[in-house]
GROMACS .gro file of C-alpha atoms in nm:
model
  453
    1MET     CA    1   0.000   0.000   0.000
    2THR     CA    2   0.142   0.341  -0.097
    3THR     CA    3   0.142   0.630   0.143
    4ALA     CA    4  -0.037   0.937   0.011
    5THR     CA    5   0.195   1.238  -0.011
    6THR     CA    6  -0.054   1.476  -0.164
    7THR     CA    7  -0.169   1.774   0.040
    8ARG     CA    8  -0.530   1.832   0.139
    9ARG     CA    9  -0.671   2.144  -0.028
   10HIS     CA   10  -0.969   2.353   0.077
   11ARG     CA   11  -1.017   2.603  -0.210
   12ARG     CA   12  -1.256   2.896  -0.193
   13ALA     CA   13  -1.303   3.213  -0.401
   14SER     CA   14  -1.116   3.429  -0.152
   15GLY     CA   15  -0.822   3.193  -0.118
   16ALA     CA   16  -0.725   2.845  -0.009
   17VAL     CA   17  -0.607   2.648   0.291
   18ARG     CA   18  -0.404   2.329   0.251
   19LYS     CA   19  -0.228   2.082   0.475
   20LEU     CA   20   0.142   2.043   0.403
   21PRO     CA   21   0.342   1.718   0.433
   22SER     CA   22   0.494   1.862   0.749
   23GLY     CA   23   0.151   1.861   0.911
   24ARG     CA   24   0.121   2.242   0.920
   25TRP     CA   25  -0.154   2.430   0.741
   26GLN     CA   26  -0.078   2.692   0.476
   27ALA     CA   27  -0.314   2.981   0.405
   28ARG     CA   28  -0.310   3.153   0.067
   29TYR     CA   29  -0.524   3.448  -0.036
   30THR     CA   30  -0.648   3.555  -0.378
   31ALA     CA   31  -0.478   3.882  -0.469
   32PRO     CA   32  -0.650   4.150  -0.680
   33ASP     CA   33  -0.462   4.018  -0.984
   34GLY     CA   34  -0.619   3.673  -0.932
   35ALA     CA   35  -0.300   3.503  -0.818
   36LEU     CA   36  -0.284   3.292  -0.502
   37ARG     CA   37  -0.026   3.434  -0.265
   38PRO     CA   38   0.101   3.264   0.052
   39LEU     CA   39  -0.004   3.416   0.381
   40GLY     CA   40   0.196   3.185   0.607
   41THR     CA   41   0.177   2.844   0.777
   42PHE     CA   42  -0.009   2.761   1.097
   43PRO     CA   43  -0.028   2.469   1.342
   44THR     CA   44  -0.401   2.410   1.289
   45LYS     CA   45  -0.656   2.452   1.013
   46ALA     CA   46  -0.863   2.679   1.236
   47GLU     CA   47  -0.573   2.923   1.273
   48ALA     CA   48  -0.510   2.917   0.897
   49ASP     CA   49  -0.880   2.984   0.831
   50GLN     CA   50  -0.875   3.270   1.082
   51ALA     CA   51  -0.569   3.431   0.918
   52LEU     CA   52  -0.726   3.402   0.574
   53ALA     CA   53  -1.054   3.552   0.697
   54HIS     CA   54  -0.864   3.845   0.849
   55GLU     CA   55  -0.685   3.914   0.519
   56VAL     CA   56  -1.010   3.891   0.321
   57SER     CA   57  -1.175   4.132   0.568
   58ARG     CA   58  -0.893   4.382   0.518
   59MET     CA   59  -0.953   4.368   0.142
   60ALA     CA   60  -1.326   4.418   0.186
   61ARG     CA   61  -1.270   4.720   0.413
   62GLY     CA   62  -1.020   4.878   0.172
   63VAL     CA   63  -0.730   4.876   0.418
   64TRP     CA   64  -0.531   4.595   0.259
   65ARG     CA   65  -0.183   4.671   0.121
   66ASP     CA   66   0.012   4.459  -0.118
   67PRO     CA   67   0.307   4.334   0.094
   68ARG     CA   68   0.528   4.345  -0.213
   69LEU     CA   69   0.496   4.724  -0.226
   70GLY     CA   70   0.795   4.911  -0.091
   71ASP     CA   71   1.044   4.635  -0.170
   72GLN     CA   72   1.250   4.866  -0.396
   73PRO     CA   73   1.594   4.971  -0.264
   74LEU     CA   74   1.564   5.313  -0.102
   75GLY     CA   75   1.859   5.467  -0.287
   76GLU     CA   76   1.728   5.351  -0.624
   77TRP     CA   77   1.377   5.479  -0.550
   78PHE     CA   78   1.506   5.820  -0.433
   79ARG     CA   79   1.709   5.870  -0.752
   80GLY     CA   80   1.404   5.796  -0.964
   81TRP     CA   81   1.184   6.024  -0.753
   82ILE     CA   82   1.427   6.317  -0.779
   83ALA     CA   83   1.461   6.262  -1.156
   84THR     CA   84   1.084   6.294  -1.203
   85ARG     CA   85   1.052   6.613  -0.992
   86GLY     CA   86   0.998   6.864  -1.269
   87ASP     CA   87   0.929   7.140  -1.016
   88LEU     CA   88   1.285   7.148  -0.880
   89ALA     CA   89   1.516   7.438  -0.958
   90PRO     CA   90   1.854   7.323  -1.100
   91SER     CA   91   2.033   7.427  -0.781
   92THR     CA   92   1.785   7.234  -0.565
   93ARG     CA   93   1.818   6.926  -0.784
   94ALA     CA   94   2.197   6.946  -0.750
   95LEU     CA   95   2.166   6.983  -0.371
   96TYR     CA   96   1.940   6.678  -0.348
   97GLY     CA   97   2.189   6.478  -0.553
   98ARG     CA   98   2.476   6.576  -0.323
   99LEU     CA   99   2.279   6.491  -0.009
  100LEU     CA  100   2.176   6.156  -0.155
  101ASP     CA  101   2.532   6.066  -0.256
  102ARG     CA  102   2.687   6.193   0.067
  103TRP     CA  103   2.443   6.081   0.335
  104ILE     CA  104   2.143   5.872   0.225
  105ASP     CA  105   2.291   5.638  -0.035
  106ALA     CA  106   2.633   5.634   0.129
  107GLU     CA  107   2.805   5.451   0.413
  108VAL     CA  108   2.792   5.669   0.725
  109PRO     CA  109   3.002   5.559   1.026
  110VAL     CA  110   2.814   5.472   1.345
  111THR     CA  111   3.001   5.452   1.675
  112HIS     CA  112   2.881   5.237   1.965
  113GLY     CA  113   3.138   5.261   2.242
  114SER     CA  114   3.461   5.127   2.096
  115ARG     CA  115   3.286   4.961   1.801
  116VAL     CA  116   3.250   5.141   1.469
  117ARG     CA  117   3.032   5.020   1.185
  118THR     CA  118   2.856   5.185   0.893
  119VAL     CA  119   2.492   5.238   0.804
  120ARG     CA  120   2.371   5.281   0.445
  121LEU     CA  121   2.003   5.351   0.406
  122GLY     CA  122   2.027   5.327   0.028
  123PHE     CA  123   2.067   4.949   0.047
  124ARG     CA  124   1.752   4.908   0.255
  125THR     CA  125   1.409   4.863   0.101
  126LEU     CA  126   1.152   5.136   0.151
  127ALA     CA  127   0.922   4.911   0.353
  128SER     CA  128   1.197   4.782   0.583
  129LEU     CA  129   1.297   5.123   0.719
  130THR     CA  130   1.186   5.178   1.080
  131PRO     CA  131   1.185   5.487   1.306
  132ALA     CA  132   1.471   5.329   1.504
  133ASP     CA  133   1.674   5.296   1.183
  134VAL     CA  134   1.614   5.662   1.102
  135ARG     CA  135   1.711   5.774   1.453
  136GLU     CA  136   2.038   5.582   1.433
  137TRP     CA  137   2.114   5.720   1.087
  138ASP     CA  138   2.027   6.078   1.184
  139ALA     CA  139   2.257   6.070   1.487
  140ALA     CA  140   2.535   5.927   1.270
  141VAL     CA  141   2.488   6.194   1.001
  142LEU     CA  142   2.491   6.475   1.258
  143ALA     CA  143   2.811   6.345   1.419
  144GLU     CA  144   2.989   6.281   1.089
  145ALA     CA  145   2.876   6.609   0.929
  146SER     CA  146   3.003   6.798   1.234
  147ARG     CA  147   3.333   6.611   1.227
  148ARG     CA  148   3.389   6.677   0.855
  149ALA     CA  149   3.295   7.044   0.884
  150ALA     CA  150   3.528   7.096   1.180
  151GLU     CA  151   3.806   6.917   0.994
  152ARG     CA  152   3.757   7.138   0.688
  153TRP     CA  153   3.765   7.450   0.901
  154GLN     CA  154   4.082   7.344   1.082
  155ARG     CA  155   4.258   7.288   0.749
  156ALA     CA  156   4.145   7.628   0.622
  157ALA     CA  157   4.233   7.799   0.951
  158ALA     CA  158   4.599   7.705   0.912
  159HIS     CA  159   4.625   7.917   0.596
  160PRO     CA  160   4.844   8.227   0.653
  161ARG     CA  161   4.568   8.457   0.527
  162ARG     CA  162   4.328   8.320   0.790
  163VAL     CA  163   4.590   8.357   1.062
  164ASN     CA  164   4.657   8.719   0.963
  165ALA     CA  165   4.284   8.794   0.959
  166ALA     CA  166   4.250   8.645   1.308
  167ILE     CA  167   4.536   8.862   1.434
  168ARG     CA  168   4.379   9.176   1.287
  169GLN     CA  169   4.040   9.088   1.435
  170TRP     CA  170   4.199   9.030   1.778
  171ALA     CA  171   4.397   9.355   1.754
  172ALA     CA  172   4.085   9.555   1.667
  173ALA     CA  173   3.898   9.405   1.962
  174GLU     CA  174   4.190   9.490   2.191
  175GLY     CA  175   4.212   9.847   2.061
  176ARG     CA  176   4.557   9.791   1.910
  177PRO     CA  177   4.635   9.979   1.587
  178VAL     CA  178   4.686   9.754   1.286
  179ALA     CA  179   4.681   9.816   0.911
  180VAL     CA  180   4.407   9.639   0.714
  181THR     CA  181   4.665   9.517   0.461
  182GLY     CA  182   5.035   9.449   0.448
  183ARG     CA  183   5.279   9.276   0.680
  184ILE     CA  184   5.178   9.234   1.043
  185PRO     CA  185   5.446   9.359   1.288
  186ILE     CA  186   5.627   9.077   1.467
  187GLU     CA  187   5.552   9.226   1.809
  188LEU     CA  188   5.178   9.223   1.733
  189ARG     CA  189   5.196   8.862   1.614
  190GLU     CA  190   5.379   8.762   1.934
  191ALA     CA  191   5.125   8.947   2.149
  192TRP     CA  192   4.844   8.757   1.977
  193LEU     CA  193   5.024   8.427   2.033
  194ASP     CA  194   5.076   8.508   2.402
  195ALA     CA  195   4.710   8.605   2.447
  196THR     CA  196   4.544   8.326   2.250
  197GLY     CA  197   4.803   8.051   2.224
  198GLY     CA  198   4.750   8.068   1.849
  199VAL     CA  199   4.407   7.907   1.883
  200MET     CA  200   4.147   8.070   1.660
  201ALA     CA  201   3.781   8.061   1.754
  202ASP     CA  202   3.566   7.926   1.474
  203PRO     CA  203   3.428   8.241   1.308
  204ARG     CA  204   3.143   8.056   1.137
  205ALA     CA  205   2.994   7.853   1.420
  206THR     CA  206   3.066   7.682   1.746
  207LEU     CA  207   3.158   7.314   1.742
  208ARG     CA  208   2.803   7.239   1.864
  209SER     CA  209   2.643   7.391   1.558
  210VAL     CA  210   2.898   7.300   1.292
  211GLY     CA  211   2.745   7.052   1.045
  212HIS     CA  212   2.389   7.102   1.175
  213THR     CA  213   2.275   7.264   0.852
  214GLU     CA  214   2.380   6.974   0.629
  215ALA     CA  215   2.240   6.716   0.871
  216ALA     CA  216   1.905   6.900   0.877
  217GLN     CA  217   1.903   6.919   0.496
  218ALA     CA  218   1.967   6.544   0.469
  219TYR     CA  219   1.689   6.467   0.716
  220ARG     CA  220   1.443   6.697   0.536
  221LEU     CA  221   1.517   6.524   0.206
  222LEU     CA  222   1.467   6.178   0.359
  223HIS     CA  223   1.144   6.291   0.530
  224THR     CA  224   1.004   6.446   0.211
  225GLY     CA  225   1.087   6.140   0.002
  226MET     CA  226   0.935   5.898   0.250
  227ALA     CA  227   0.624   6.117   0.272
  228GLN     CA  228   0.590   6.078  -0.105
  229ALA     CA  229   0.626   5.701  -0.066
  230VAL     CA  230   0.338   5.709   0.184
  231SER     CA  231   0.131   5.915  -0.059
  232ASP     CA  232   0.208   5.659  -0.332
  233ARG     CA  233   0.089   5.382  -0.094
  234LEU     CA  234   0.428   5.213  -0.108
  235ILE     CA  235   0.464   5.220   0.271
  236PRO     CA  236   0.196   5.257   0.541
  237ALA     CA  237   0.364   5.531   0.747
  238ASN     CA  238   0.660   5.770   0.739
  239PRO     CA  239   0.946   5.635   0.956
  240CYS     CA  240   1.095   5.986   0.985
  241ALA     CA  241   0.946   6.103   1.314
  242ILE     CA  242   1.229   6.280   1.498
  243LYS     CA  243   1.086   6.591   1.659
  244GLY     CA  244   1.276   6.904   1.557
  245ALA     CA  245   1.524   6.729   1.326
  246SER     CA  246   1.404   6.918   1.019
  247GLN     CA  247   1.450   7.251   1.198
  248ARG     CA  248   1.767   7.186   1.397
  249ASP     CA  249   1.951   7.441   1.184
  250ALA     CA  250   1.683   7.711   1.231
  251ARG     CA  251   1.843   7.847   1.549
  252HIS     CA  252   2.176   7.883   1.373
  253ARG     CA  253   2.011   8.056   1.077
  254ALA     CA  254   1.851   8.296   1.324
  255GLU     CA  255   2.197   8.372   1.464
  256ARG     CA  256   2.328   8.474   1.121
  257ARG     CA  257   2.543   8.785   1.133
  258VAL     CA  258   2.391   9.125   1.057
  259VAL     CA  259   2.612   9.372   0.870
  260GLY     CA  260   2.603   9.725   1.012
  261PRO     CA  261   2.635  10.046   0.805
  262GLU     CA  262   3.002  10.095   0.902
  263ASP     CA  263   3.096   9.744   0.791
  264LEU     CA  264   2.886   9.786   0.475
  265TRP     CA  265   3.081  10.083   0.346
  266ALA     CA  266   3.412   9.937   0.461
  267LEU     CA  267   3.333   9.618   0.270
  268ALA     CA  268   3.227   9.813  -0.038
  269ASP     CA  269   3.548  10.019  -0.032
  270ALA     CA  270   3.759   9.703   0.009
  271MET     CA  271   3.607   9.544  -0.303
  272PRO     CA  272   3.748   9.606  -0.652
  273GLU     CA  273   3.598   9.933  -0.781
  274ARG     CA  274   3.397   9.751  -1.048
  275TYR     CA  275   3.209   9.558  -0.780
  276ARG     CA  276   3.180   9.821  -0.507
  277ALA     CA  277   2.817   9.893  -0.595
  278ALA     CA  278   2.737   9.520  -0.594
  279VAL     CA  279   2.789   9.513  -0.216
  280VAL     CA  280   2.566   9.819  -0.169
  281ILE     CA  281   2.287   9.677  -0.387
  282ALA     CA  282   2.303   9.339  -0.211
  283PHE     CA  283   2.268   9.512   0.126
  284LEU     CA  284   1.979   9.737   0.021
  285SER     CA  285   1.787   9.508  -0.216
  286GLY     CA  286   1.805   9.170  -0.044
  287LEU     CA  287   1.847   8.989  -0.377
  288ARG     CA  288   1.999   8.644  -0.376
  289ALA     CA  289   2.351   8.641  -0.516
  290GLY     CA  290   2.245   8.439  -0.821
  291GLU     CA  291   1.960   8.682  -0.889
  292GLN     CA  292   2.174   8.993  -0.853
  293PHE     CA  293   2.458   8.876  -1.076
  294ALA     CA  294   2.210   8.765  -1.343
  295LEU     CA  295   2.065   9.117  -1.374
  296GLN     CA  296   2.090   9.272  -1.719
  297ARG     CA  297   2.046   9.637  -1.811
  298LYS     CA  298   1.696   9.562  -1.943
  299HIS     CA  299   1.592   9.458  -1.592
  300VAL     CA  300   1.677   9.799  -1.441
  301ASP     CA  301   1.447  10.101  -1.446
  302LEU     CA  302   1.624  10.398  -1.289
  303ALA     CA  303   1.320  10.623  -1.342
  304THR     CA  304   1.107  10.413  -1.109
  305GLY     CA  305   1.400  10.288  -0.903
  306THR     CA  306   1.316   9.922  -0.961
  307VAL     CA  307   1.486   9.603  -1.072
  308ARG     CA  308   1.299   9.305  -1.220
  309VAL     CA  309   1.415   8.963  -1.105
  310GLU     CA  310   1.343   8.721  -1.389
  311GLN     CA  311   1.634   8.477  -1.379
  312SER     CA  312   1.924   8.351  -1.173
  313LEU     CA  313   2.285   8.282  -1.254
  314GLY     CA  314   2.330   7.910  -1.314
  315ARG     CA  315   2.569   7.721  -1.089
  316PRO     CA  316   2.832   7.482  -1.222
  317GLY     CA  317   2.686   7.134  -1.217
  318ALA     CA  318   2.337   7.262  -1.139
  319GLY     CA  319   2.212   7.281  -1.494
  320SER     CA  320   2.315   7.381  -1.842
  321GLY     CA  321   2.324   7.734  -1.972
  322ARG     CA  322   2.438   8.068  -1.836
  323TYR     CA  323   2.106   8.156  -1.675
  324ALA     CA  324   1.852   7.948  -1.489
  325SER     CA  325   1.502   8.007  -1.359
  326THR     CA  326   1.454   8.171  -1.022
  327LYS     CA  327   1.444   7.949  -0.714
  328SER     CA  328   1.062   7.953  -0.714
  329ARG     CA  329   0.769   8.135  -0.876
  330ALA     CA  330   0.784   8.387  -0.593
  331GLY     CA  331   1.140   8.460  -0.701
  332ARG     CA  332   1.013   8.636  -1.014
  333ARG     CA  333   0.938   8.980  -0.875
  334THR     CA  334   1.002   9.353  -0.899
  335VAL     CA  335   1.202   9.510  -0.615
  336THR     CA  336   1.188   9.884  -0.548
  337LEU     CA  337   1.521  10.025  -0.430
  338PRO     CA  338   1.581  10.310  -0.185
  339ARG     CA  339   1.730  10.628  -0.336
  340VAL     CA  340   2.081  10.564  -0.202
  341ALA     CA  341   2.084  10.229  -0.385
  342VAL     CA  342   1.942  10.383  -0.706
  343ASP     CA  343   2.218  10.644  -0.703
  344ALA     CA  344   2.488  10.379  -0.654
  345LEU     CA  345   2.337  10.168  -0.932
  346ALA     CA  346   2.311  10.463  -1.172
  347GLU     CA  347   2.677  10.550  -1.121
  348HIS     CA  348   2.777  10.187  -1.171
  349LEU     CA  349   2.576  10.154  -1.493
  350ALA     CA  350   2.733  10.470  -1.632
  351ARG     CA  351   3.088  10.359  -1.554
  352PHE     CA  352   3.095   9.981  -1.595
  353THR     CA  353   2.793   9.844  -1.784
  354PRO     CA  354   2.774   9.847  -2.167
  355GLU     CA  355   2.475  10.018  -2.328
  356SER     CA  356   2.323   9.698  -2.469
  357ARG     CA  357   1.991   9.594  -2.316
  358ASP     CA  358   2.132   9.247  -2.260
  359ALA     CA  359   2.451   9.373  -2.095
  360VAL     CA  360   2.521   9.214  -1.757
  361VAL     CA  361   2.491   9.480  -1.486
  362PHE     CA  362   2.762   9.341  -1.257
  363GLY     CA  363   2.963   9.164  -1.525
  364THR     CA  364   3.335   9.127  -1.575
  365ALA     CA  365   3.549   9.368  -1.777
  366THR     CA  366   3.483   9.145  -2.080
  367GLY     CA  367   3.107   9.162  -2.026
  368ARG     CA  368   3.062   8.807  -1.899
  369PRO     CA  369   2.866   8.718  -1.584
  370LEU     CA  370   3.081   8.706  -1.271
  371THR     CA  371   3.120   8.348  -1.150
  372SER     CA  372   3.042   8.256  -0.790
  373GLY     CA  373   3.403   8.144  -0.746
  374SER     CA  374   3.544   8.481  -0.850
  375ARG     CA  375   3.292   8.663  -0.631
  376THR     CA  376   3.386   8.445  -0.333
  377VAL     CA  377   3.758   8.518  -0.375
  378MET     CA  378   3.703   8.894  -0.399
  379PHE     CA  379   3.465   8.901  -0.105
  380ALA     CA  380   3.703   8.691   0.106
  381ARG     CA  381   3.980   8.944   0.047
  382ALA     CA  382   3.749   9.234   0.130
  383ARG     CA  383   3.620   9.084   0.454
  384ALA     CA  384   3.975   8.991   0.560
  385ALA     CA  385   4.086   9.347   0.491
  386ILE     CA  386   3.831   9.487   0.737
  387GLY     CA  387   3.876   9.213   0.996
  388ARG     CA  388   3.531   9.054   0.941
  389GLU     CA  389   3.636   8.705   0.837
  390ASP     CA  390   3.305   8.575   0.972
  391LEU     CA  391   3.091   8.738   0.703
  392THR     CA  392   2.952   8.571   0.392
  393TRP     CA  393   2.786   8.723   0.087
  394HIS     CA  394   2.454   8.579   0.200
  395ASP     CA  395   2.487   8.780   0.522
  396LEU     CA  396   2.428   9.089   0.306
  397ARG     CA  397   2.089   8.951   0.198
  398HIS     CA  398   2.005   8.854   0.556
  399SER     CA  399   2.100   9.203   0.674
  400ALA     CA  400   1.890   9.359   0.400
  401MET     CA  401   1.578   9.171   0.503
  402THR     CA  402   1.644   9.247   0.871
  403LEU     CA  403   1.663   9.615   0.779
  404VAL     CA  404   1.338   9.590   0.582
  405ALA     CA  405   1.169   9.434   0.885
  406LEU     CA  406   1.288   9.729   1.094
  407THR     CA  407   1.101   9.965   0.860
  408GLY     CA  408   0.777   9.810   0.983
  409ALA     CA  409   0.713   9.596   0.675
  410THR     CA  410   0.442   9.336   0.724
  411LEU     CA  411   0.521   8.968   0.687
  412PRO     CA  412   0.356   8.942   0.341
  413GLU     CA  413   0.559   9.246   0.228
  414LEU     CA  414   0.876   9.090   0.364
  415MET     CA  415   0.803   8.759   0.189
  416GLN     CA  416   0.735   8.934  -0.141
  417ARG     CA  417   1.052   9.142  -0.130
  418ALA     CA  418   1.267   8.842  -0.038
  419GLY     CA  419   1.107   8.620  -0.301
  420HIS     CA  420   1.028   8.352  -0.044
  421SER     CA  421   0.783   8.073  -0.123
  422THR     CA  422   0.696   7.773   0.094
  423PRO     CA  423   0.381   7.560   0.126
  424ARG     CA  424   0.303   7.726   0.458
  425ALA     CA  425   0.359   8.075   0.318
  426ALA     CA  426   0.138   7.996   0.018
  427LEU     CA  427  -0.153   7.923   0.253
  428GLN     CA  428  -0.132   8.220   0.485
  429TYR     CA  429   0.031   8.498   0.287
  430GLN     CA  430  -0.124   8.700   0.007
  431HIS     CA  431   0.026   8.919  -0.260
  432ALA     CA  432   0.151   9.236  -0.091
  433GLY     CA  433   0.096   9.471  -0.386
  434ASP     CA  434   0.324   9.710  -0.575
  435ASN     CA  435   0.244  10.004  -0.347
  436ALA     CA  436   0.393   9.815  -0.054
  437GLN     CA  437   0.728   9.798  -0.236
  438VAL     CA  438   0.727  10.175  -0.282
  439ARG     CA  439   0.647  10.225   0.087
  440ILE     CA  440   0.937  10.000   0.186
  441ALA     CA  441   1.180  10.194  -0.034
  442THR     CA  442   1.050  10.523   0.108
  443ARG     CA  443   1.106  10.402   0.463
  444LEU     CA  444   1.457  10.291   0.371
  445ASP     CA  445   1.524  10.637   0.227
  446ALA     CA  446   1.418  10.784   0.561
  447MET     CA  447   1.704  10.587   0.713
  448ALA     CA  448   1.947  10.719   0.451
  449PRO     CA  449   2.139  10.952   0.688
  450ARG     CA  450   2.250  10.646   0.882
  451LEU     CA  451   2.323  10.446   0.566
  452THR     CA  452   2.515  10.707   0.368
  453PRO     CA  453   2.896  10.683   0.392
   0.00000   0.00000   0.00000
């Protein structure tokens, strides 16, 4: 007599239950595509029936998810998602690519006591990522970003130009006379060494805050991408749930340096003559650097004292072509300048800008747009010359908007002038109107005695 090795099947429209040779019972459900998919094995038929009934109930109630969804590698999915985001500005797309390559789809070291290992989210599937995984990764990114940033600063700080700038800054704070350029007297150098031990305080940030910006950017990208995966029904919930992680750099942005009138004119005078007015316009217009250096003569109306922002200077690697679109729709705007800025701009146009409508306002001597690298070098020399090594070009924009706020501008007016656009702002802010821009410029003119050199 032969022993039967066939399994016992109990087929129904919603699925099937069968007894396996091992004695366990397997439940399979009928998927929306008609295929039978395994649900698992159970000790008894009753338990298999119960599991199948639960799965069928989930389908009937519309809460069932295909367990195969979300099985794509996270790094691969993120690259495809970024590639299909047609709303991204070239610079934003480039930033997302860097963050993905550097932090999300990269091996980030994780330290546990004396043990060091690496975590790479890009190798994980979307559905496998848990809040605990994200917390571990976020802590690792913050630590590694801070370490790399501090290391970069220490290398740069050893440069003789940085050392000389630190000595001049210390001398100015101590009330010691020192020339803004030229050789530093040996006795002053020795006094600085005696007082500080040659240790320079980080002019950009404390060690606590260094790297926070990049870590927050990486977390925001991961959170946004996973939110899209939830919206696409690839995963049931967003595993990025760290309170405050997206805004951990907000406090440091709030502490950004404000340029005062004295430093403004000192900076302007320390710049090459061709770009002196560029510093003044940046301080009084609040334009982004890319917007300002993409201005052409046709965008300037001296009669009304306005500039039209219609484009931005493209960044290397952020897109093809000399010019790119503005950062957002709100970036396309008309900004009314105060009289002191109009006068500086008029003088600059007369001396340095060709008559052609397409001529670049703050271009090079050959008429080409000034690259960000060249601007950075010139500005670094100017800030070192006045002992303000801590300043960046973006601090001019920040100072401009701070000054506008001091005029009593409303939040919608401030948002319009700055060209800011976020989902939250789109809901609660309305168009401020052209008259508001004129009022802002008038208020700035009222401050002119304190702004004029």
